[in-house]
XYZ file of C-alpha atoms in Angstrom:
309
model
C 0.066 0.035 0.001
C 2.837 2.351 0.791
C 4.248 1.945 -2.726
C 0.777 2.719 -4.224
C 0.480 5.843 -2.075
C 3.927 7.117 -3.108
C 3.109 6.422 -6.776
C -0.139 8.375 -6.465
C 1.705 11.299 -4.773
C 4.239 11.341 -7.520
C 1.560 11.438 -10.227
C -0.256 14.138 -8.316
C 2.896 16.354 -8.215
C 3.342 15.821 -11.973
C -0.250 16.929 -12.625
C 0.181 20.010 -10.415
C 3.294 21.042 -12.341
C 1.251 20.829 -15.573
C -1.383 23.134 -13.967
C -4.025 20.383 -13.685
C -5.146 21.227 -10.208
C -8.347 19.229 -10.496
C -6.401 16.088 -11.538
C -3.872 16.517 -8.766
C -6.599 16.921 -6.153
C -8.310 13.736 -7.327
C -4.925 11.793 -7.129
C -4.236 13.151 -3.570
C -7.716 12.006 -2.540
C -7.063 8.597 -4.008
C -3.860 8.380 -1.991
C -5.772 9.359 1.203
C -8.424 6.701 0.527
C -5.570 4.164 0.828
C -3.970 5.887 3.816
C -6.270 8.420 5.561
C -3.643 9.424 8.103
C -0.889 10.273 5.657
C 0.266 13.726 6.824
C 2.269 14.618 3.671
C -0.722 13.806 1.443
C -3.019 16.029 3.564
C -0.468 18.899 3.422
C 0.057 18.583 -0.391
C -3.657 18.392 -0.996
C -4.028 21.566 1.111
C -1.499 23.400 -1.058
C -3.247 22.160 -4.177
C -6.578 23.344 -2.840
C -5.041 26.792 -2.293
C -4.050 26.898 -5.964
C -7.592 25.911 -6.837
C -8.881 28.738 -4.563
C -10.756 26.363 -2.293
C -9.441 27.945 0.852
C -11.900 26.411 3.409
C -11.115 22.945 2.397
C -7.418 23.745 2.219
C -7.489 25.030 5.810
C -9.208 21.772 7.024
C -6.677 19.590 5.253
C -3.626 21.585 6.495
C -5.002 21.552 10.044
C -5.430 17.753 9.887
C -1.869 17.380 8.572
C -0.493 19.408 11.573
C -2.500 17.221 13.953
C -1.063 14.075 12.379
C 2.563 15.346 12.297
C 3.107 18.509 14.388
C 6.878 18.442 14.081
C 7.061 18.477 10.284
C 7.459 21.751 8.332
C 5.299 20.867 5.354
C 1.886 21.103 7.152
C 2.791 24.508 8.593
C 3.871 25.681 5.108
C 0.565 24.549 3.660
C -1.388 26.292 6.351
C 0.690 29.395 5.906
C -0.171 29.502 2.262
C -3.871 29.284 3.252
C -3.449 32.242 5.631
C -1.597 34.220 3.030
C -4.260 33.686 0.445
C -6.800 34.913 3.042
C -4.623 37.963 3.654
C -4.102 37.025 7.308
C -0.643 38.448 7.535
C 0.116 37.787 11.226
C -1.020 34.267 11.083
C 0.814 33.546 7.832
C 4.057 34.995 9.272
C 3.827 32.795 12.366
C 3.159 29.708 10.387
C 5.978 30.253 7.897
C 8.337 31.073 10.754
C 7.266 27.791 12.501
C 7.990 25.894 9.225
C 11.400 27.533 9.048
C 12.116 26.723 12.705
C 11.504 23.048 11.910
C 13.526 23.173 8.749
C 15.893 26.135 8.632
C 16.819 25.490 4.988
C 13.277 25.244 3.711
C 13.212 27.660 0.787
C 9.407 27.382 0.462
C 9.060 28.848 3.976
C 11.445 31.694 3.113
C 9.549 32.447 -0.045
C 6.308 32.403 1.914
C 7.801 34.883 4.403
C 8.965 37.044 1.519
C 5.435 37.164 0.108
C 3.951 37.848 3.571
C 6.308 40.753 4.259
C 5.762 42.216 0.874
C 2.071 42.149 1.522
C 2.731 43.878 4.821
C 4.728 46.578 3.050
C 8.033 45.436 4.466
C 9.997 45.453 1.186
C 13.432 45.196 2.712
C 12.592 42.191 4.790
C 10.913 40.500 1.815
C 13.947 41.046 -0.382
C 16.273 39.644 2.295
C 14.156 36.481 2.590
C 14.212 35.912 -1.184
C 17.981 36.405 -1.395
C 18.450 34.043 1.555
C 16.352 31.468 -0.268
C 18.378 31.887 -3.457
C 21.609 31.438 -1.474
C 20.274 28.130 -0.268
C 19.065 26.900 -3.624
C 20.529 28.935 -6.485
C 19.259 26.388 -9.050
C 15.498 26.940 -8.269
C 13.837 28.746 -11.158
C 10.883 29.643 -9.048
C 13.114 31.723 -6.809
C 14.751 33.570 -9.741
C 11.349 34.154 -11.221
C 10.041 35.570 -7.884
C 12.957 38.093 -7.727
C 12.346 38.963 -11.381
C 8.666 39.631 -10.610
C 9.603 42.024 -7.879
C 11.967 43.948 -10.134
C 9.341 44.029 -12.854
C 6.788 45.489 -10.453
C 9.263 48.156 -9.482
C 9.882 49.074 -13.183
C 13.450 47.718 -13.135
C 13.265 46.039 -16.509
C 16.954 45.287 -16.893
C 17.134 43.597 -13.491
C 13.927 41.750 -14.153
C 15.160 40.427 -17.472
C 18.453 39.324 -15.968
C 16.699 37.342 -13.301
C 14.125 35.800 -15.678
C 16.817 34.763 -18.115
C 18.642 32.989 -15.219
C 15.404 31.130 -14.436
C 14.954 30.180 -18.112
C 18.550 28.882 -18.377
C 17.689 26.552 -15.534
C 14.305 25.572 -16.959
C 13.585 26.672 -20.515
C 9.894 25.734 -20.216
C 9.362 27.430 -16.887
C 5.867 28.863 -17.321
C 6.061 31.733 -14.816
C 9.388 32.896 -16.354
C 8.069 32.731 -19.865
C 5.059 34.826 -18.829
C 7.396 37.300 -17.007
C 9.530 37.693 -20.071
C 6.402 38.359 -22.065
C 5.499 41.098 -19.607
C 8.975 42.634 -20.013
C 8.739 42.527 -23.806
C 5.255 44.057 -23.755
C 6.469 46.979 -21.668
C 9.208 47.526 -24.247
C 6.625 47.527 -27.088
C 7.418 44.142 -28.541
C 3.825 42.919 -28.850
C 4.636 39.935 -30.967
C 7.437 38.792 -28.704
C 5.146 39.117 -25.706
C 2.426 37.069 -27.512
C 4.896 34.327 -28.353
C 6.018 34.070 -24.784
C 2.401 33.894 -23.509
C 1.737 31.060 -25.964
C 4.826 29.172 -24.894
C 3.822 29.555 -21.182
C 0.321 28.298 -21.851
C 1.598 25.374 -23.732
C 3.560 24.283 -20.611
C 0.620 25.130 -18.364
C -2.766 25.953 -19.891
C -4.009 27.438 -16.602
C -0.948 29.563 -15.920
C -2.640 32.751 -14.553
C 0.301 35.020 -15.237
C 0.298 34.014 -18.843
C -3.493 34.534 -19.036
C -2.996 37.933 -17.511
C -0.392 38.630 -20.096
C -2.813 37.684 -22.900
C -5.387 40.099 -21.440
C -2.638 42.803 -21.164
C -1.696 42.355 -24.863
C -5.304 42.822 -25.849
C -5.402 45.969 -23.726
C -2.209 47.255 -25.127
C -3.458 46.837 -28.714
C -6.838 48.381 -27.907
C -7.351 52.027 -28.918
C -9.515 52.527 -25.839
C -7.514 50.633 -23.230
C -3.974 51.197 -24.546
C -3.461 54.531 -22.827
C -4.970 53.252 -19.573
C -2.686 50.171 -19.641
C 0.489 52.390 -20.030
C -0.747 54.709 -17.276
C -1.489 51.731 -14.983
C 1.979 50.257 -15.536
C 3.721 53.582 -14.944
C 1.701 54.264 -11.751
C 2.289 50.730 -10.459
C 6.081 51.082 -10.848
C 6.130 54.157 -8.657
C 5.108 52.152 -5.625
C 1.954 52.650 -3.508
C 3.261 55.744 -1.496
C 4.592 57.637 -4.511
C 1.550 56.778 -6.671
C -0.773 58.167 -3.956
C 1.375 61.321 -3.831
C 1.062 61.692 -7.591
C -2.703 61.324 -7.502
C -3.057 63.806 -4.678
C -0.820 66.282 -6.499
C -2.943 65.954 -9.747
C -6.181 66.477 -7.784
C -4.700 69.508 -6.013
C -3.512 70.961 -9.287
C -6.969 70.518 -10.822
C -8.623 72.252 -7.890
C -6.117 75.172 -7.951
C -6.594 75.646 -11.735
C -10.395 75.451 -11.346
C -10.241 78.163 -8.628
C -7.905 80.320 -10.684
C -10.147 80.201 -13.718
C -13.244 81.145 -11.715
C -11.499 84.047 -9.963
C -10.140 85.370 -13.349
C -13.661 85.645 -14.681
C -13.503 82.504 -16.934
C -16.190 80.279 -15.417
C -16.866 78.667 -18.758
C -13.333 77.361 -18.983
C -13.566 76.179 -15.357
C -16.771 74.272 -16.334
C -14.940 72.739 -19.326
C -12.107 71.730 -17.058
C -14.607 70.060 -14.739
C -16.018 68.057 -17.547
C -12.485 66.955 -18.655
C -11.695 65.992 -15.055
C -14.944 63.955 -14.889
C -14.074 62.216 -18.104
C -10.592 61.340 -16.846
C -12.085 59.954 -13.637
C -14.657 57.904 -15.555
C -11.909 56.552 -17.865
C -9.708 55.476 -14.940
C -12.781 53.744 -13.423
C -13.917 52.027 -16.643
C -10.483 50.902 -17.727
C -9.919 48.439 -14.892
C -13.477 47.026 -15.233
C -12.863 46.430 -18.976
C -9.481 44.910 -18.402
C -10.991 42.607 -15.667
C -13.616 41.412 -18.121
C -10.908 40.622 -20.654
C -8.969 38.718 -18.043
C -12.078 36.712 -17.023
C -12.532 35.763 -20.609
C -9.003 34.440 -20.779
C -9.387 32.540 -17.504
C -12.694 30.998 -18.690
C -11.405 29.757 -22.009
C -7.937 29.713 -23.355
C -7.938 30.040 -27.131
C -4.656 30.236 -29.018
C -5.283 31.276 -32.515
C -3.178 33.080 -35.070
C -5.678 36.003 -35.352
C -4.991 37.090 -31.806
């Protein structure tokens, strides 16, 4: 029976790597039907359920894994992923720290802590955890891709490309890295190159969310209506939350000052025109994300790779 369980776990991991979360979940359940008290199977099932966005069930499975084997790191890692998905920062931090305490060289726990600290706004701590994980396992493409994603979000395209190329050298079919390279190319205006990388990423994992996001971003970039909003969104995101808020406050203050100056100068008609322009800009920045989200939902609902895209 132990051999059958190990075989099922191996098959489940393979399905997970291909993005087949439903298939992996079924295989983990088959393994647990043979051995209901297998802590590793419960923990792995919990992580798979997180990827499938079934968080309540994931929490139940991870909690059961901890009950069965309280001195193993994997169950705490799984429950930490649940807490992180639920945006419970304090709980996630404690669970990842516990996993790291049980296994000081567990790069998954370090990566979980990095994600937690980034969500908490502690960028320096998050960077340190990622670099520590890379020091322990420099051949892990997931870690290189994670560092590349951070650089991309900060608008550091050269650094992002360097990290992503390192990941692709280690694993040429690494879906996340292919999607990230597509994002980099899209920001540089290479739409065809971005599309090619999205297709390659989806061929390795048809449910790769970052690749599907890239497909939606390419459509937005090509759209006359959404193209400007996409560039504006990317630029604002690269500034960081604090500076982006400062820019928005500055623009609003400038609008109010100009409006007041026009009215005091005896040009109320221009002030009214300015008000309509401001209203239009606000409506555009509100409608843009909604339209992009619809495009993303379409990609998530049905992946269609055709040459007309």
